[in-house]
Structures are given as C-alpha cells and as structure tokens.
Amino acid sequence: MLSAIKPPDAYIPHRNNSISFSADSPPIYAPGQVPIPADTETGRDNNQGLEGLTVSADGTTLFALLQSALDQEGGPSNPNRRQARLLEYDISSPSNPKYKHEFVVTLPLWTDPTAKPGKQTKVAGQSEIHSLGHGQFLILARDSGSGHGQPSTTSIYRHADIFDISGSSGATDIKSSANDATTGSIASATGVLNAGITPAEYCPFLDYNVNSELGKFGLHNGGAQDSGLLNEKWESFAMGPVDGGEGADGEWF
C-alpha cells in the first residue's frame, strides 16, 4: 500500500454525533450490542459505500462513486436515495493524492412488482463504474433480490448505462467546504437536489435482461431456477476489444 485516501467528512458515517462504521446488526460475538439507531444519521448509509471505483486510462485520475445517496441526502430511504456523489482525485503522484472535483449522479428508478402498493418505486443502486475517457463513464445500475437462488427470478433493471461529467454536460462541481462538512448536504432528506446543482448527464444504454439476446448464449432472465438463470449479484464489469484490435478500430464490447 502506497497511501490511503480519507473521503470528505460528509461521507463518514455517524451515529449520535460519533463516527460509527457498525452495520445495522450486532456482531456475532456480542449479540446484545445492537446499534442505536439502526441507520447512521449522516454519511454513507449501511452497506452503501464507495461501490464504484475506476481509474483513467493514463492512470493519473481516480474516480469513486457512492452506491447510493448519503444519509443526509435521502440515503436511508428508498426511493429517496437517488443522488450519489462522485469523487475525483489526482493520483499522478500516488503517495500524494489530491482531491480535485466532486459531482452528483442521479441514479435511475425501477418499479418492483413484488412490493406493497406505495412501495414499488425503488432506486437502482450502482455496483461499478468504468472510465471511458472524456468525462464519460459506464455505470452498472441494477435492482436487487431477483435472480438465481432468490424468491423472484425476474430482474427488472440490470443495465450498463452511461453518465457524463464533461464540461458539455453542464454537471456542477459540488466540491466545497460547506458541502463536504460532516452535515453538509447537496439534497433534501427526500432526495431533491439543492437549487443550482446540475447532476451528471445520465443515459440508459445496455439492458442485460433482454431474453431475446440472452437466449443466444443459453441464458435467461426470469423463469426456471436452472443453470441458465442470471444470478442476482452483478458487482463488476470491464471492456475488451471485439476483434482483438485493442479498440484501434473503435469497436468494443
């Protein structure tokens, strides 16, 4: 390890005005130590940390994206946790990383047909990002609880989407001492962005759940619990050249 980067104070989870990285359940060796409150009050919510991590092609810039919104920006509640913060660091000197910029990515919504009425709209949390250069990124946004081994076999939202923070996107750089303070907030408790903040431009792109395409590989979304059913957990992805040309012809998969 060359160095470790501590994110801004707004990201650090707190309970009762103290830093608390505990989950919402007690440790197995001390079942009586139940965290109170269950959810952290500010900072990243339980199990909703910096899930997306990517480095620019030249290795000089690191990007880290929260799985969903911070607690003070709607994090504990679905569907309020849409506003995920993105950090950008200059790592051209690995032993001396520099915090450069911060943006917000508004995550997509999906409708859960298994949920109770009034609870069906949910946020598709993200599990991975991949830098494409020029301020653009692939993002793996998905539902949860559906797939191989789960009660429901049909996933509704499992995408490789694209977001853009380049100058032409109009995305606001939200980096400031106020926004990054312990209780700093760029959105309301219901996930509404503060006035004057423009999120990254977001575009749905590739839907992994299309059975007409999955069938070509002996796979399927929904239906029987068999070896061809897609698993629930999709946590990472990467890109490679279509024809071995290393992208020289502009064609990738």
PDB file of N, CA, C and O in Angstrom, residues 196-233:
ATOM      1  N   GLY A 196     -29.614  25.098  -8.088  1.00  0.00           N
ATOM      2  CA  GLY A 196     -28.347  25.471  -8.690  1.00  0.00           C
ATOM      3  C   GLY A 196     -27.409  24.312  -8.965  1.00  0.00           C
ATOM      4  O   GLY A 196     -26.333  24.505  -9.544  1.00  0.00           O
ATOM      5  N   ILE A 197     -27.788  23.096  -8.567  1.00  0.00           N
ATOM      6  CA  ILE A 197     -26.938  21.927  -8.811  1.00  0.00           C
ATOM      7  C   ILE A 197     -27.476  21.133  -9.994  1.00  0.00           C
ATOM      8  O   ILE A 197     -28.651  20.736 -10.013  1.00  0.00           O
ATOM      9  N   THR A 198     -26.630  20.916 -10.981  1.00  0.00           N
ATOM     10  CA  THR A 198     -26.983  20.099 -12.138  1.00  0.00           C
ATOM     11  C   THR A 198     -26.226  18.775 -12.044  1.00  0.00           C
ATOM     12  O   THR A 198     -24.991  18.775 -11.952  1.00  0.00           O
ATOM     13  N   PRO A 199     -26.944  17.644 -12.041  1.00  0.00           N
ATOM     14  CA  PRO A 199     -26.253  16.357 -11.938  1.00  0.00           C
ATOM     15  C   PRO A 199     -25.582  15.981 -13.260  1.00  0.00           C
ATOM     16  O   PRO A 199     -25.783  16.647 -14.289  1.00  0.00           O
ATOM     17  N   ALA A 200     -24.794  14.923 -13.222  1.00  0.00           N
ATOM     18  CA  ALA A 200     -24.205  14.391 -14.447  1.00  0.00           C
ATOM     19  C   ALA A 200     -25.313  14.025 -15.439  1.00  0.00           C
ATOM     20  O   ALA A 200     -26.407  13.628 -15.032  1.00  0.00           O
ATOM     21  N   GLU A 201     -25.025  14.162 -16.709  1.00  0.00           N
ATOM     22  CA  GLU A 201     -25.981  13.721 -17.723  1.00  0.00           C
ATOM     23  C   GLU A 201     -26.020  12.197 -17.707  1.00  0.00           C
ATOM     24  O   GLU A 201     -24.977  11.537 -17.756  1.00  0.00           O
ATOM     25  N   TYR A 202     -27.218  11.623 -17.628  1.00  0.00           N
ATOM     26  CA  TYR A 202     -27.374  10.171 -17.475  1.00  0.00           C
ATOM     27  C   TYR A 202     -28.164   9.614 -18.648  1.00  0.00           C
ATOM     28  O   TYR A 202     -29.221  10.135 -19.011  1.00  0.00           O
ATOM     29  N   CYS A 203     -27.655   8.529 -19.229  1.00  0.00           N
ATOM     30  CA  CYS A 203     -28.299   7.938 -20.403  1.00  0.00           C
ATOM     31  C   CYS A 203     -28.407   6.426 -20.251  1.00  0.00           C
ATOM     32  O   CYS A 203     -27.379   5.741 -20.138  1.00  0.00           O
ATOM     33  N   PRO A 204     -29.614   5.855 -20.249  1.00  0.00           N
ATOM     34  CA  PRO A 204     -29.743   4.393 -20.280  1.00  0.00           C
ATOM     35  C   PRO A 204     -29.073   3.850 -21.546  1.00  0.00           C
ATOM     36  O   PRO A 204     -29.160   4.458 -22.609  1.00  0.00           O
ATOM     37  N   PHE A 205     -28.402   2.702 -21.433  1.00  0.00           N
ATOM     38  CA  PHE A 205     -27.631   2.218 -22.571  1.00  0.00           C
ATOM     39  C   PHE A 205     -27.916   0.749 -22.880  1.00  0.00           C
ATOM     40  O   PHE A 205     -28.691   0.438 -23.770  1.00  0.00           O
ATOM     41  N   LEU A 206     -27.332  -0.159 -22.117  1.00  0.00           N
ATOM     42  CA  LEU A 206     -27.425  -1.582 -22.435  1.00  0.00           C
ATOM     43  C   LEU A 206     -28.214  -2.312 -21.361  1.00  0.00           C
ATOM     44  O   LEU A 206     -27.847  -2.285 -20.185  1.00  0.00           O
ATOM     45  N   ASP A 207     -29.300  -2.983 -21.780  1.00  0.00           N
ATOM     46  CA  ASP A 207     -30.147  -3.738 -20.862  1.00  0.00           C
ATOM     47  C   ASP A 207     -29.721  -5.204 -20.900  1.00  0.00           C
ATOM     48  O   ASP A 207     -29.841  -5.877 -21.919  1.00  0.00           O
ATOM     49  N   TYR A 208     -29.216  -5.721 -19.763  1.00  0.00           N
ATOM     50  CA  TYR A 208     -28.757  -7.105 -19.710  1.00  0.00           C
ATOM     51  C   TYR A 208     -29.899  -8.117 -19.605  1.00  0.00           C
ATOM     52  O   TYR A 208     -29.660  -9.328 -19.711  1.00  0.00           O
ATOM     53  N   ASN A 209     -31.114  -7.658 -19.395  1.00  0.00           N
ATOM     54  CA  ASN A 209     -32.226  -8.564 -19.118  1.00  0.00           C
ATOM     55  C   ASN A 209     -33.044  -8.955 -20.347  1.00  0.00           C
ATOM     56  O   ASN A 209     -34.107  -9.549 -20.206  1.00  0.00           O
ATOM     57  N   VAL A 210     -32.574  -8.646 -21.535  1.00  0.00           N
ATOM     58  CA  VAL A 210     -33.343  -8.911 -22.757  1.00  0.00           C
ATOM     59  C   VAL A 210     -33.216 -10.387 -23.132  1.00  0.00           C
ATOM     60  O   VAL A 210     -32.151 -10.842 -23.573  1.00  0.00           O
ATOM     61  N   ASN A 211     -34.296 -11.127 -22.977  1.00  0.00           N
ATOM     62  CA  ASN A 211     -34.242 -12.572 -23.182  1.00  0.00           C
ATOM     63  C   ASN A 211     -33.957 -12.978 -24.621  1.00  0.00           C
ATOM     64  O   ASN A 211     -33.362 -14.035 -24.856  1.00  0.00           O
ATOM     65  N   SER A 212     -34.358 -12.160 -25.574  1.00  0.00           N
ATOM     66  CA  SER A 212     -34.077 -12.497 -26.975  1.00  0.00           C
ATOM     67  C   SER A 212     -32.581 -12.514 -27.248  1.00  0.00           C
ATOM     68  O   SER A 212     -32.104 -13.241 -28.132  1.00  0.00           O
ATOM     69  N   GLU A 213     -31.813 -11.725 -26.485  1.00  0.00           N
ATOM     70  CA  GLU A 213     -30.356 -11.724 -26.617  1.00  0.00           C
ATOM     71  C   GLU A 213     -29.715 -12.782 -25.712  1.00  0.00           C
ATOM     72  O   GLU A 213     -28.788 -13.489 -26.109  1.00  0.00           O
ATOM     73  N   LEU A 214     -30.216 -12.908 -24.493  1.00  0.00           N
ATOM     74  CA  LEU A 214     -29.661 -13.879 -23.554  1.00  0.00           C
ATOM     75  C   LEU A 214     -29.789 -15.305 -24.085  1.00  0.00           C
ATOM     76  O   LEU A 214     -28.896 -16.146 -23.882  1.00  0.00           O
ATOM     77  N   GLY A 215     -30.891 -15.559 -24.783  1.00  0.00           N
ATOM     78  CA  GLY A 215     -31.137 -16.899 -25.304  1.00  0.00           C
ATOM     79  C   GLY A 215     -30.069 -17.380 -26.267  1.00  0.00           C
ATOM     80  O   GLY A 215     -29.859 -18.596 -26.427  1.00  0.00           O
ATOM     81  N   LYS A 216     -29.382 -16.460 -26.921  1.00  0.00           N
ATOM     82  CA  LYS A 216     -28.317 -16.836 -27.855  1.00  0.00           C
ATOM     83  C   LYS A 216     -27.150 -17.517 -27.140  1.00  0.00           C
ATOM     84  O   LYS A 216     -26.329 -18.186 -27.768  1.00  0.00           O
ATOM     85  N   PHE A 217     -27.084 -17.326 -25.820  1.00  0.00           N
ATOM     86  CA  PHE A 217     -25.987 -17.885 -25.026  1.00  0.00           C
ATOM     87  C   PHE A 217     -26.483 -18.908 -24.008  1.00  0.00           C
ATOM     88  O   PHE A 217     -25.770 -19.268 -23.075  1.00  0.00           O
ATOM     89  N   GLY A 218     -27.733 -19.349 -24.176  1.00  0.00           N
ATOM     90  CA  GLY A 218     -28.291 -20.326 -23.258  1.00  0.00           C
ATOM     91  C   GLY A 218     -28.640 -19.763 -21.902  1.00  0.00           C
ATOM     92  O   GLY A 218     -28.717 -20.502 -20.917  1.00  0.00           O
ATOM     93  N   LEU A 219     -28.848 -18.450 -21.825  1.00  0.00           N
ATOM     94  CA  LEU A 219     -29.157 -17.772 -20.568  1.00  0.00           C
ATOM     95  C   LEU A 219     -30.566 -17.214 -20.604  1.00  0.00           C
ATOM     96  O   LEU A 219     -31.171 -17.071 -21.670  1.00  0.00           O
ATOM     97  N   HIS A 220     -31.084 -16.853 -19.442  1.00  0.00           N
ATOM     98  CA  HIS A 220     -32.409 -16.232 -19.402  1.00  0.00           C
ATOM     99  C   HIS A 220     -32.578 -15.430 -18.128  1.00  0.00           C
ATOM    100  O   HIS A 220     -31.912 -15.668 -17.113  1.00  0.00           O
ATOM    101  N   ASN A 221     -33.485 -14.467 -18.180  1.00  0.00           N
ATOM    102  CA  ASN A 221     -33.910 -13.676 -17.025  1.00  0.00           C
ATOM    103  C   ASN A 221     -35.345 -14.047 -16.722  1.00  0.00           C
ATOM    104  O   ASN A 221     -36.213 -13.984 -17.589  1.00  0.00           O
ATOM    105  N   GLY A 222     -35.625 -14.460 -15.474  1.00  0.00           N
ATOM    106  CA  GLY A 222     -36.953 -14.926 -15.135  1.00  0.00           C
ATOM    107  C   GLY A 222     -37.133 -16.392 -15.502  1.00  0.00           C
ATOM    108  O   GLY A 222     -36.331 -16.983 -16.228  1.00  0.00           O
ATOM    109  N   GLY A 223     -38.186 -16.995 -14.970  1.00  0.00           N
ATOM    110  CA  GLY A 223     -38.467 -18.385 -15.304  1.00  0.00           C
ATOM    111  C   GLY A 223     -37.806 -19.356 -14.349  1.00  0.00           C
ATOM    112  O   GLY A 223     -37.634 -19.074 -13.155  1.00  0.00           O
ATOM    113  N   ALA A 224     -37.408 -20.492 -14.877  1.00  0.00           N
ATOM    114  CA  ALA A 224     -36.942 -21.608 -14.059  1.00  0.00           C
ATOM    115  C   ALA A 224     -35.637 -21.315 -13.324  1.00  0.00           C
ATOM    116  O   ALA A 224     -34.763 -20.602 -13.822  1.00  0.00           O
ATOM    117  N   GLN A 225     -35.531 -21.907 -12.128  1.00  0.00           N
ATOM    118  CA  GLN A 225     -34.292 -21.840 -11.347  1.00  0.00           C
ATOM    119  C   GLN A 225     -33.342 -22.922 -11.878  1.00  0.00           C
ATOM    120  O   GLN A 225     -33.249 -24.031 -11.353  1.00  0.00           O
ATOM    121  N   ASP A 226     -32.635 -22.599 -12.950  1.00  0.00           N
ATOM    122  CA  ASP A 226     -31.711 -23.555 -13.534  1.00  0.00           C
ATOM    123  C   ASP A 226     -30.367 -22.886 -13.794  1.00  0.00           C
ATOM    124  O   ASP A 226     -30.162 -21.720 -13.445  1.00  0.00           O
ATOM    125  N   SER A 227     -29.439 -23.607 -14.397  1.00  0.00           N
ATOM    126  CA  SER A 227     -28.084 -23.091 -14.590  1.00  0.00           C
ATOM    127  C   SER A 227     -28.019 -21.933 -15.569  1.00  0.00           C
ATOM    128  O   SER A 227     -27.020 -21.210 -15.616  1.00  0.00           O
ATOM    129  N   GLY A 228     -29.060 -21.725 -16.360  1.00  0.00           N
ATOM    130  CA  GLY A 228     -29.060 -20.620 -17.317  1.00  0.00           C
ATOM    131  C   GLY A 228     -29.633 -19.329 -16.779  1.00  0.00           C
ATOM    132  O   GLY A 228     -29.568 -18.283 -17.435  1.00  0.00           O
ATOM    133  N   LEU A 229     -30.204 -19.377 -15.561  1.00  0.00           N
ATOM    134  CA  LEU A 229     -30.813 -18.176 -14.968  1.00  0.00           C
ATOM    135  C   LEU A 229     -29.725 -17.232 -14.482  1.00  0.00           C
ATOM    136  O   LEU A 229     -28.783 -17.644 -13.804  1.00  0.00           O
ATOM    137  N   LEU A 230     -29.849 -15.959 -14.812  1.00  0.00           N
ATOM    138  CA  LEU A 230     -28.872 -14.967 -14.361  1.00  0.00           C
ATOM    139  C   LEU A 230     -28.881 -14.860 -12.839  1.00  0.00           C
ATOM    140  O   LEU A 230     -29.940 -14.860 -12.213  1.00  0.00           O
ATOM    141  N   ASN A 231     -27.700 -14.739 -12.251  1.00  0.00           N
ATOM    142  CA  ASN A 231     -27.588 -14.526 -10.814  1.00  0.00           C
ATOM    143  C   ASN A 231     -28.056 -13.134 -10.436  1.00  0.00           C
ATOM    144  O   ASN A 231     -28.052 -12.215 -11.261  1.00  0.00           O
ATOM    145  N   GLU A 232     -28.423 -12.975  -9.177  1.00  0.00           N
ATOM    146  CA  GLU A 232     -28.851 -11.663  -8.689  1.00  0.00           C
ATOM    147  C   GLU A 232     -27.687 -10.678  -8.649  1.00  0.00           C
ATOM    148  O   GLU A 232     -27.791  -9.543  -9.113  1.00  0.00           O
ATOM    149  N   LYS A 233     -26.566 -11.097  -8.083  1.00  0.00           N
ATOM    150  CA  LYS A 233     -25.464 -10.182  -7.799  1.00  0.00           C
ATOM    151  C   LYS A 233     -24.604  -9.928  -9.037  1.00  0.00           C
ATOM    152  O   LYS A 233     -23.903 -10.809  -9.514  1.00  0.00           O
TER     153      LYS A 233
END
